[in-house]
XYZ file of C-alpha atoms in Angstrom:
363
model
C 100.221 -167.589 -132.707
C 99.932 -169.209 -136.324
C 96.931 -170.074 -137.110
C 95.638 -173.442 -138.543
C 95.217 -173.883 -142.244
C 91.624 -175.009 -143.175
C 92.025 -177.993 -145.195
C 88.299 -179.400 -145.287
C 84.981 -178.568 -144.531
C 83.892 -178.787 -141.659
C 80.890 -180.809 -139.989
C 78.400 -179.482 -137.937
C 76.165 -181.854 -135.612
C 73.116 -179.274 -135.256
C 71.707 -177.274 -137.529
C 73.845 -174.145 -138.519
C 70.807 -171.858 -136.883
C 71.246 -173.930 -133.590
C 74.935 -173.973 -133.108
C 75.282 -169.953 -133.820
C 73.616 -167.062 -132.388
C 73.408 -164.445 -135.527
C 73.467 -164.836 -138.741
C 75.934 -162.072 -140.195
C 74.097 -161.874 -143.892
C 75.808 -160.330 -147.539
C 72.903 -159.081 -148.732
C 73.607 -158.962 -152.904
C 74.171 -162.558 -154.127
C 73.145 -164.452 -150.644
C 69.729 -162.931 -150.336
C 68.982 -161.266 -153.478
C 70.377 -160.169 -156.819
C 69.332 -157.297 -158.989
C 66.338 -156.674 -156.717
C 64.668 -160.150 -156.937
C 64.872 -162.627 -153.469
C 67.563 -165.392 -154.487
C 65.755 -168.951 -154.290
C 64.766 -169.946 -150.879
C 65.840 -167.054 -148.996
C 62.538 -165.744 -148.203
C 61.318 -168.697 -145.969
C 64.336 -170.387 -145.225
C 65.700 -166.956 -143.155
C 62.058 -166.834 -141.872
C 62.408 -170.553 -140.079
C 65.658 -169.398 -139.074
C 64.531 -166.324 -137.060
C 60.909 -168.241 -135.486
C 63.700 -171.099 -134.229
C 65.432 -167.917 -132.063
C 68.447 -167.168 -134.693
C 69.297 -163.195 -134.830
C 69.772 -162.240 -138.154
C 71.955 -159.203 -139.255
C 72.307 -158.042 -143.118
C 75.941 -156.868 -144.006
C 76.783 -155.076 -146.926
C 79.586 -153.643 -148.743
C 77.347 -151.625 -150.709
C 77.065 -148.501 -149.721
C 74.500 -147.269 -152.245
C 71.312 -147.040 -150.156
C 70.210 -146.671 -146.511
C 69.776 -148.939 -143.579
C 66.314 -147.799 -143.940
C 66.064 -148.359 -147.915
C 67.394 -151.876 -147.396
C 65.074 -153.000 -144.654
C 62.162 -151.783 -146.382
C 63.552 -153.377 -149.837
C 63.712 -157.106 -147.414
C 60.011 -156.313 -146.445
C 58.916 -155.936 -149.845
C 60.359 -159.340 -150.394
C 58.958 -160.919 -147.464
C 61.507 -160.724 -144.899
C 60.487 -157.720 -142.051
C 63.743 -156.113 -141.393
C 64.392 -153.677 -138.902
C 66.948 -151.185 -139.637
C 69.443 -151.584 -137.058
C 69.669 -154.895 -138.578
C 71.372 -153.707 -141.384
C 75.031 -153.072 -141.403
C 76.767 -151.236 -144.388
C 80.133 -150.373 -145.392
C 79.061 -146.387 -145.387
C 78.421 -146.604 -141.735
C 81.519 -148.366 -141.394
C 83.883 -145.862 -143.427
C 82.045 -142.746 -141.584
C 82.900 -143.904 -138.906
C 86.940 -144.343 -139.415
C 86.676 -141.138 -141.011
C 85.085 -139.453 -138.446
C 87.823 -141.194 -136.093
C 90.245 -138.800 -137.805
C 89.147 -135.586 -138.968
C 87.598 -132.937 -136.888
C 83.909 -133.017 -135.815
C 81.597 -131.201 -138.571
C 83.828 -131.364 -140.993
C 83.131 -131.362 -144.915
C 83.161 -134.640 -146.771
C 83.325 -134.702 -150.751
C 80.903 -137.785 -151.541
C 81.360 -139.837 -154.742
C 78.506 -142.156 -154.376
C 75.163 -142.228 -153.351
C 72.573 -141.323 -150.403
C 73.569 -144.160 -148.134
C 77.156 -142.557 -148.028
C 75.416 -138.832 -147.376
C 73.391 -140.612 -144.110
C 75.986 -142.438 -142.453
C 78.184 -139.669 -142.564
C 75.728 -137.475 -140.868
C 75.063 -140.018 -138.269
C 78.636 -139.313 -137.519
C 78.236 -135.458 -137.589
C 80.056 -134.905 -140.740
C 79.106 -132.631 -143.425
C 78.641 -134.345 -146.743
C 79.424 -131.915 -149.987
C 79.432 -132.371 -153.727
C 82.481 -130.518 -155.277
C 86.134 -130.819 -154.753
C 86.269 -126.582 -154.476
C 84.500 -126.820 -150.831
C 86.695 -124.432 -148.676
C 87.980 -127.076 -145.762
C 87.476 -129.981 -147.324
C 88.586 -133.056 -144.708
C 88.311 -136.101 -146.983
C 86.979 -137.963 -150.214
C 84.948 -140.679 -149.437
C 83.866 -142.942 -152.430
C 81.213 -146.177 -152.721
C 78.844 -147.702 -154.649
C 76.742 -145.194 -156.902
C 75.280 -147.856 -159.012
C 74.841 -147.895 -163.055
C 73.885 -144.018 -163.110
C 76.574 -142.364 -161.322
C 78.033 -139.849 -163.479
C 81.553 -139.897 -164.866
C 82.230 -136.407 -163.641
C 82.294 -137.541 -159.873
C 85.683 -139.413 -160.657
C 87.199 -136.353 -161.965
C 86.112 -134.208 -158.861
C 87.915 -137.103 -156.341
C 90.732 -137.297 -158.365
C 90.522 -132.977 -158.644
C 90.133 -133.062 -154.384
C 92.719 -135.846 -153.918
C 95.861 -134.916 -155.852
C 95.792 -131.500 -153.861
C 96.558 -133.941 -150.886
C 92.817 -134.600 -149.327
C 92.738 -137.902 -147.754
C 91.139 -140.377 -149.846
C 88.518 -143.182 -148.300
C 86.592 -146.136 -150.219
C 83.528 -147.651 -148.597
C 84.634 -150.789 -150.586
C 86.795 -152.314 -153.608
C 84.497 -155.412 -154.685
C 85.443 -155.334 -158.194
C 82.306 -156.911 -159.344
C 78.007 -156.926 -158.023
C 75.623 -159.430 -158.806
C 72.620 -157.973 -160.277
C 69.248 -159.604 -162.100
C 70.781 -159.529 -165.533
C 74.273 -160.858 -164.488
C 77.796 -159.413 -163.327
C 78.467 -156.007 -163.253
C 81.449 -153.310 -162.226
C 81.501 -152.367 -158.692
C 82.972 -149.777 -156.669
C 86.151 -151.723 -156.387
C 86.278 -150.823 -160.886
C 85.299 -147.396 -159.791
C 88.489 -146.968 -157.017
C 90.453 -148.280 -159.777
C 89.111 -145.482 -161.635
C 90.439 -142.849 -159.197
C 94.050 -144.689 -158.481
C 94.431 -144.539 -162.070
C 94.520 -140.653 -162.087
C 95.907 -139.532 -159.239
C 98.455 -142.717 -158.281
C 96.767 -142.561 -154.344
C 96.093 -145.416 -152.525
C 92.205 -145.321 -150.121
C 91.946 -146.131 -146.551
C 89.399 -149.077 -147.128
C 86.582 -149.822 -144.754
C 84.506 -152.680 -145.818
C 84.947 -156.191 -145.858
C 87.083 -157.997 -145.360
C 89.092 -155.631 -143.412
C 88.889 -154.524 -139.832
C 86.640 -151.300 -139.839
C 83.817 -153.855 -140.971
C 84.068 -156.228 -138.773
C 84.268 -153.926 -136.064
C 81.341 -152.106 -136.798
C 79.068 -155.584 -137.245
C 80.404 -156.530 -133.711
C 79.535 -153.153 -132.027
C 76.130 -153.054 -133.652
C 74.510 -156.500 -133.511
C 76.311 -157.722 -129.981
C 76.843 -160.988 -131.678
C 78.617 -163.734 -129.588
C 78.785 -166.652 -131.581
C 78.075 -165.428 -135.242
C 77.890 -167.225 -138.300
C 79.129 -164.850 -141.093
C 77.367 -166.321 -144.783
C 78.334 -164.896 -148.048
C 78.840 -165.950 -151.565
C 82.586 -163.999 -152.264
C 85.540 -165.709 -150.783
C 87.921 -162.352 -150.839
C 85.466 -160.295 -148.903
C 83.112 -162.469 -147.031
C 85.189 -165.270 -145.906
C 88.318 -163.846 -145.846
C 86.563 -161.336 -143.569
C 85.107 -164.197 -141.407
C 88.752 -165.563 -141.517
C 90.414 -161.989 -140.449
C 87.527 -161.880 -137.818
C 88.157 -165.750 -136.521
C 84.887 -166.219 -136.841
C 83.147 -169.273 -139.016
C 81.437 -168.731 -142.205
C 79.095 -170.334 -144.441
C 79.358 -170.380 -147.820
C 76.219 -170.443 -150.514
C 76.763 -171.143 -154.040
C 74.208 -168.558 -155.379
C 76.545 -165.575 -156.066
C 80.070 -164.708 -157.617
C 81.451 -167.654 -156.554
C 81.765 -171.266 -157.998
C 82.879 -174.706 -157.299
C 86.116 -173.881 -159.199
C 86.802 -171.211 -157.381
C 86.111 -172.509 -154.131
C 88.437 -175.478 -154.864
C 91.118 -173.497 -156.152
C 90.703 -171.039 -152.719
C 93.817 -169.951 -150.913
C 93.950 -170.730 -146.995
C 92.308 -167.535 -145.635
C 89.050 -167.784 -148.941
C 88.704 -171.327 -147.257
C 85.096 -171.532 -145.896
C 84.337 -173.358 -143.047
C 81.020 -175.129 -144.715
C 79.500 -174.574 -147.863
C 76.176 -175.084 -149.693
C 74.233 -174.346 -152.270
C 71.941 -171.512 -150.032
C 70.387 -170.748 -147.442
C 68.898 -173.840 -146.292
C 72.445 -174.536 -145.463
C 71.478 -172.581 -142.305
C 68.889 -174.927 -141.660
C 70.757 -177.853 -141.422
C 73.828 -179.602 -140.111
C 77.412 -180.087 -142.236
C 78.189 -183.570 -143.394
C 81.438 -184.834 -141.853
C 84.195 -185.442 -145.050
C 86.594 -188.020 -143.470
C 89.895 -189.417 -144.862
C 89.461 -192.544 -147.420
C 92.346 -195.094 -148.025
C 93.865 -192.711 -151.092
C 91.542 -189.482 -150.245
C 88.538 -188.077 -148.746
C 85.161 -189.015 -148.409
C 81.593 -187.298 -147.946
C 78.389 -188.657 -148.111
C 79.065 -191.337 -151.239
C 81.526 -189.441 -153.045
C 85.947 -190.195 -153.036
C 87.694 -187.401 -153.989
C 91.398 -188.314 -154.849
C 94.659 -186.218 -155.542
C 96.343 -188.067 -158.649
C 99.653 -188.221 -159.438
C 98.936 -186.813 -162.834
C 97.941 -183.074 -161.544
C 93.949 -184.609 -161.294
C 91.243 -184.668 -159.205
C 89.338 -187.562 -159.755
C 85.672 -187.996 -158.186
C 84.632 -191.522 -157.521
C 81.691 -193.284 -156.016
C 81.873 -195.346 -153.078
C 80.590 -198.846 -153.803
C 77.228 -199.531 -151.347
C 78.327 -203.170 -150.823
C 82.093 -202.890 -149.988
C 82.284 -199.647 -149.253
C 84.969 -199.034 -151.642
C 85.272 -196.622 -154.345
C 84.667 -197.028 -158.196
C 83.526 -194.970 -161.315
C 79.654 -195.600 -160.295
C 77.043 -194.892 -162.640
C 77.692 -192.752 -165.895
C 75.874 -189.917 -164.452
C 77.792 -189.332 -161.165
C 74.700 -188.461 -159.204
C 72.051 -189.262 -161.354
C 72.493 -193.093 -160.507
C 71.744 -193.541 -156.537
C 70.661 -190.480 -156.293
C 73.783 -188.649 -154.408
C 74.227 -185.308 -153.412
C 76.336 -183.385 -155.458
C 77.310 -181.152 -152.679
C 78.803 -183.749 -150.615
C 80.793 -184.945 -153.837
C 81.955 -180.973 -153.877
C 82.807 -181.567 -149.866
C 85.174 -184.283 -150.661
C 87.026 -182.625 -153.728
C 87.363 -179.808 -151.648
C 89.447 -181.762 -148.806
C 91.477 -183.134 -151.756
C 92.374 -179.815 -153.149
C 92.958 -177.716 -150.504
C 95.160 -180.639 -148.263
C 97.234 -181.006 -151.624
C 97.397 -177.109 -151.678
C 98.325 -176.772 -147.905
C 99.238 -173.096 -147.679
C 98.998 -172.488 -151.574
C 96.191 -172.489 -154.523
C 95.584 -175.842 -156.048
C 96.331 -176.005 -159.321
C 94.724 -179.746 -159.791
C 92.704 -180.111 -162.546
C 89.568 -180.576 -161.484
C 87.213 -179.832 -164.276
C 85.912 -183.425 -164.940
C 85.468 -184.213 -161.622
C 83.187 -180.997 -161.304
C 81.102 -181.894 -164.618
C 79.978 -185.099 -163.234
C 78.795 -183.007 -160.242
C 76.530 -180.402 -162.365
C 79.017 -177.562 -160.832
């Protein structure tokens, strides 16, 4: 069965906390970054959960515990319980432990959140590549201090023919003080010296999603994230919707230049999205329309942004300010350009030029 190219938003009559069951959460860059909670996270995910939403956190980083990360969401004001939290350790222990024998040793290059899942799975975690039996190489996120050294010993275990596994390859993680290299730089690392390729767990491939499902029960879930190649195109391996918020990695440049399966079903700026319904963005005479904004595919490679006059309801240049002038939400002008760019695109990346439409947004 082919499946049907996304080439809008889409609307949403209820509220997004309404229309799904759970909330399938990236934790780094939805609900915090670098420690901190992200802008109304705290109490929008609280209104969420009192109106009967089930939240879950999902994570490809496989640095700390369950446990570590629930506490970490208490500290901030959102009580957690563990088995809320889904990582990309417990989902590469477990597709290890699918293959290798019960008890068997595991060389870990990462940190403790690696060392517990794999236990939960009755595996034996180890530290050097010279372990007599050694089953596999797993490798994650060991954040800024994880030493050098521990690519040399995967790349020592691994080109004498041990099976290689990655919790994740995000290349980048949002943190406090900006972007930094994640474990995705570090697996490039390791391919580098030993030309092997990692069976890879987290999202947006299978293992993940699998392990969310069989841990949270969810029947109608709402995936949200802020990365389009690992949280929506996990959502969109997964046939599941997904929501996404304009707090992390991603931006409205991206997002417009998205291929089909980085396509979000809705986006916003955060979570509040999940707190309210989606706009509708409905063809216009020459392109697509949301809220008061026209987005139109020119002739002449551009997207142009126009604002729909109040009295005719036709579209013209508006006020100098784009938003600033009846007061219009820059979101929905977002909406409509991305309708424009991804039906011009079809099944490819739009290569419009977009970047004056997106200054008189803010984005």
């Amino acid at each position: 069965m082919t499946r049907q190219i996304r080439t809008s938003p889409a609307a949403c009559d209820q509220s997004l906390h309404q229309a799904y069951d759970t909330a399938l959460l990236d934790l780094d860059g939805v609900v915090y970054a670098g420690g901190r909670a992200i802008g109304h996270a705290v109490e929008s995910l609280a209104a969420a959960r009192a109106d009967g939403m089930h939240l879950a956190y999902v994570t490809n980083n496989a640095l700390r515990t369950p446990q570590a990360v629930a506490e970490h969401l208490g500290e901030l004001g959102i009580p957690t319980d563990a088995a809320e939290v889904i990582t990309s350790a417990q989902a590469v222990a477990r597709l290890i432990a699918e293959q290798v024998e019960p008890g068997s040793k595991v060389l870990v290059i990462g940190g403790e959140g690696l060392r517990v899942a794999l236990r939960e799975r009755g595996l034996v975690p180890v530290e050097s590549a010279d372990e007599e039996g050694l089953a596999a190489v797993v490798q994650g996120y060991g954040g800024p201090d994880l030493a050098w050294g521990r690519f040399a010993e995967a790349s020592y275990a691994i080109n004498r023919g041990v099976p290689w596994y990655a919790s994740n390859t995000d290349l980048t993680i949002p943190g406090a003080r900006g972007i930094a290299p994640g474990n995705g730089a570090a697996v490039e690392v390791v391919r580098i010296a030993t030309g092997a390729e990692p069976q890879v767990a987290g999202k947006p491939l299978p293992p993940m999603h699998r392990e969310t499902v069989l841990r949270t029960g969810a029947k109608r879930p709402l995936v949200v994230g802020d990365r389009l190649d690992t949280d929506i195109e996990g959502a969109f391996n997964g046939e599941v919707d997904s929501l996404l918020v304009l707090t992390g990695v991603t931006d409205a440049e991206q997002l417009l230049r998205a291929e089909p399966r980085h396509r979000p079903t809705y986006v916003d700026r955060d979570l509040r999205g999940l707190l309210a319904g989606q706009p509708e963005v409905v063809p216009a005479a020459e392109g697509f329309r949301c809220g008061g904004w026209t987005a139109v595919a020119l002739n002449n490679g551009v997207l142009e942004l126009r604002e729909d006059d109040q009295e005719s309801g036709e579209s013209g240049e508006g006020g100098r300010n784009g938003d600033g002038a009846r007061g219009l939400d820059p979101l929905d002008g977002l909406r409509a350009l991305c309708a424009a760019a991804w039906t011009a695109a079809a099944e490819d990346v739009c290569t419009l030029d977009a970047a004056k439409a997106l200054a008189r947004l803010g984005l």
